C-alpha cells in the first residue's frame, strides 16, 4: 500500500515558490485558486442582485441588527446569533430603524410582518439592506473555499486541493445559499472547521490544540444547534484513535489514555464556553425572563418530548422541581438564550414541520427525505465522482486481501477518518430529523465529500489505482462544471440531469429546494409584458409585500369560473400549491389544470382571461 494511505506518512505543505519542474497545479496553485473563487464570487453576486429576498432573510437580518445595536435576542429563538450578526455588520453604517422585539421566532403572522417591515419600510431601500447583508455571506463563502483549498493542499497536495475547490466553487447549492443572509453556509463552514481542528489535536495530542478546537467548537455552536453533534463526535473519534494507536507499527507521538481524554475534553469544553459566551455578547440573565409569562421550567421540560424524561423525574420530586423553577426565574446564568434556543429547536423537531416530498405532504417528515434530496439536488458529476471514489477506496483497501485490509484501515492516516466519520454521522442524524425543508440542512456533509473524492481519485496513481479512475474522474469533473454553468443565474432551483432538471423539481421537493420567494423580482416584468400588473390573483411564498414590486395583487379565486369572471391572471408559487395550500381545498382546481406559463422556477401562471 502506498505511503499516502499510511498513518506514518504525512504529505508536507508545498513550498511557497514551487520549482520550475513542479507539476502545473503546484506551480500555479494560487492563480488557479483565485480563478475558481472569482468565478464563484461572480455567480454569487449575480444572485445577490437578481434574486429577491427569500423567506428567512428578513428575519435573520432584523435579529442580527437588533442584537448588534441592543445586545437583545428574541426571548424564544431557534437560532444562535453569530451568523445573523455577521450579516448585519454592514447595516450598522446605514443607521436603520429598529423593529419592536417579537417574543417568538416560531413563524407567527405578526413576526413575519415585522421582519418585512424592517426590510421594506426602513430608512433606506430594501435592495440596499439586502445587498449589504448578503455581501458578507458571499465573502464568508469565498473564505470557506479558500480554507478547503488550503487544508487539502497541506494534507494531500495541490491537485486534489484544486479539484476539491472546483467541486465546491461550482456546487449549485453552495452558490445558491452562499449569497443569502442566512445561517446554513456559515454552519457548514463551522462544522468542517471544528472537525478539522479536532483532527489537528489528535495528530499532536497537545492541550493547546484541544483549547483551539474548543474555541472553534464554541463559534460553531454560536452559529447553529447542529454543532451540538461535534462534542459527541470528538468522544467517539478519540476512541477510534486509540484503536489506531494499538494497531500502529510504530510508536505514536503521544498515547491515548483516560487522563489525557479528560484533560483534552475539559480544554475543549472550556474553550467552547468562552467562545459561546462572547458570541452571545456576555449575556447573563435568568433562564426564563419575565416575558415568558411565568411558565415554570418543569412544565416546559414536561411538554417537550426531547426533555420529557427529565420532566417526569421532576414531577416525582416536587421539591427539586420548585428549586429548579425558582432558579430559572431568579438565578442569572451565562448565555441563557442558548439553552432556551435548544429547548425550542428540540420542541420544533419533535412536533415536526410541514414538508413536501414526492407528491406527499407531512408534518412529521420522512427518514428518506434527505437521501432523496441528496440524490436529486447533487450534480450528476458529483454523484459519478462519489461512486468512482467509493469503488477506488474499496479496491485500494482489499488489494492484499480482506484480512490485511482491516489492519490497513486501522493504520490509515488520521485525515481519512477526519473526512469519513463526521459526514456519515451528520447524514445519519439528519435522517432522524422531523424538520425536512431543504438541502441546506445537510450542506455540512458536502465539503467532506468534495475533499474525500479529490483525495481518493487525484492522489493515488497506478499501480495503487488503475488509470481508468483518473480519466473517468476528469470527465465527471467536467460534467460538474457544465451542469453548474447551465444553472446560472438561478441556482436555488437546481436539480440534476437524472432527476429531469429544474422544470421537474416540483415532483420531488419544494420549499427552499425550489421556491423560497426568490422570483418576485422576475414576476413584475412578466406581468407588465402580459398587461396584468394591476390585476393579478397572487399567492406567493414570501414575506415581501407585492406592492413593493409594483404589483397590485388580489386573492386567488376558489374556482376557474370565478377567475374568468374577475378577468385576472392567476399566479401561484409551487410551495403554496404543494406544501402550504389551504386545507379547505380552495386551490385544488389549479392542480387539475395545465399552467399557461412559468415565471422563474417557482411561479406557475394560469391565464383565464377572456380573449378578444
CSV table of C-alpha atoms in Angstrom, one decimal, residues 353-357 360-362 366 369 436-438 509-513 515-516 541 573-582 591:
chain,number,residue,atom,x,y,z
A,353,UNK,CA,-42.5,20.9,10.3
A,354,UNK,CA,-44.8,20.9,7.3
A,355,UNK,CA,-42.9,19.5,4.4
A,356,UNK,CA,-43.4,18.0,0.9
A,357,UNK,CA,-41.7,15.0,-0.7
A,360,UNK,CA,-47.0,13.9,-0.4
A,361,UNK,CA,-47.3,16.5,2.4
A,362,UNK,CA,-46.4,15.6,6.0
A,366,UNK,CA,-39.7,11.1,6.3
A,369,UNK,CA,-36.2,12.8,2.8
A,436,UNK,CA,-37.5,18.4,6.3
A,437,UNK,CA,-37.4,21.7,4.4
A,438,UNK,CA,-34.2,21.7,2.2
A,509,UNK,CA,-39.4,18.7,-3.2
A,510,UNK,CA,-40.3,22.3,-2.9
A,511,UNK,CA,-39.7,24.9,-0.2
A,512,UNK,CA,-36.0,26.2,0.0
A,513,UNK,CA,-35.0,23.5,-2.6
A,515,UNK,CA,-39.3,28.0,-4.2
A,516,UNK,CA,-38.2,30.3,-1.4
A,541,UNK,CA,-44.3,32.1,-0.7
A,573,UNK,CA,-45.8,29.7,-6.2
A,574,UNK,CA,-45.1,26.0,-6.1
A,575,UNK,CA,-44.5,25.9,-2.3
A,576,UNK,CA,-48.0,27.3,-1.7
A,577,UNK,CA,-49.6,25.0,-4.3
A,578,UNK,CA,-48.0,21.8,-2.9
A,579,UNK,CA,-46.7,22.4,0.6
A,580,UNK,CA,-48.7,25.2,2.2
A,581,UNK,CA,-52.0,25.0,0.3
A,582,UNK,CA,-55.2,25.8,2.3
A,591,UNK,CA,-53.7,21.3,-9.8
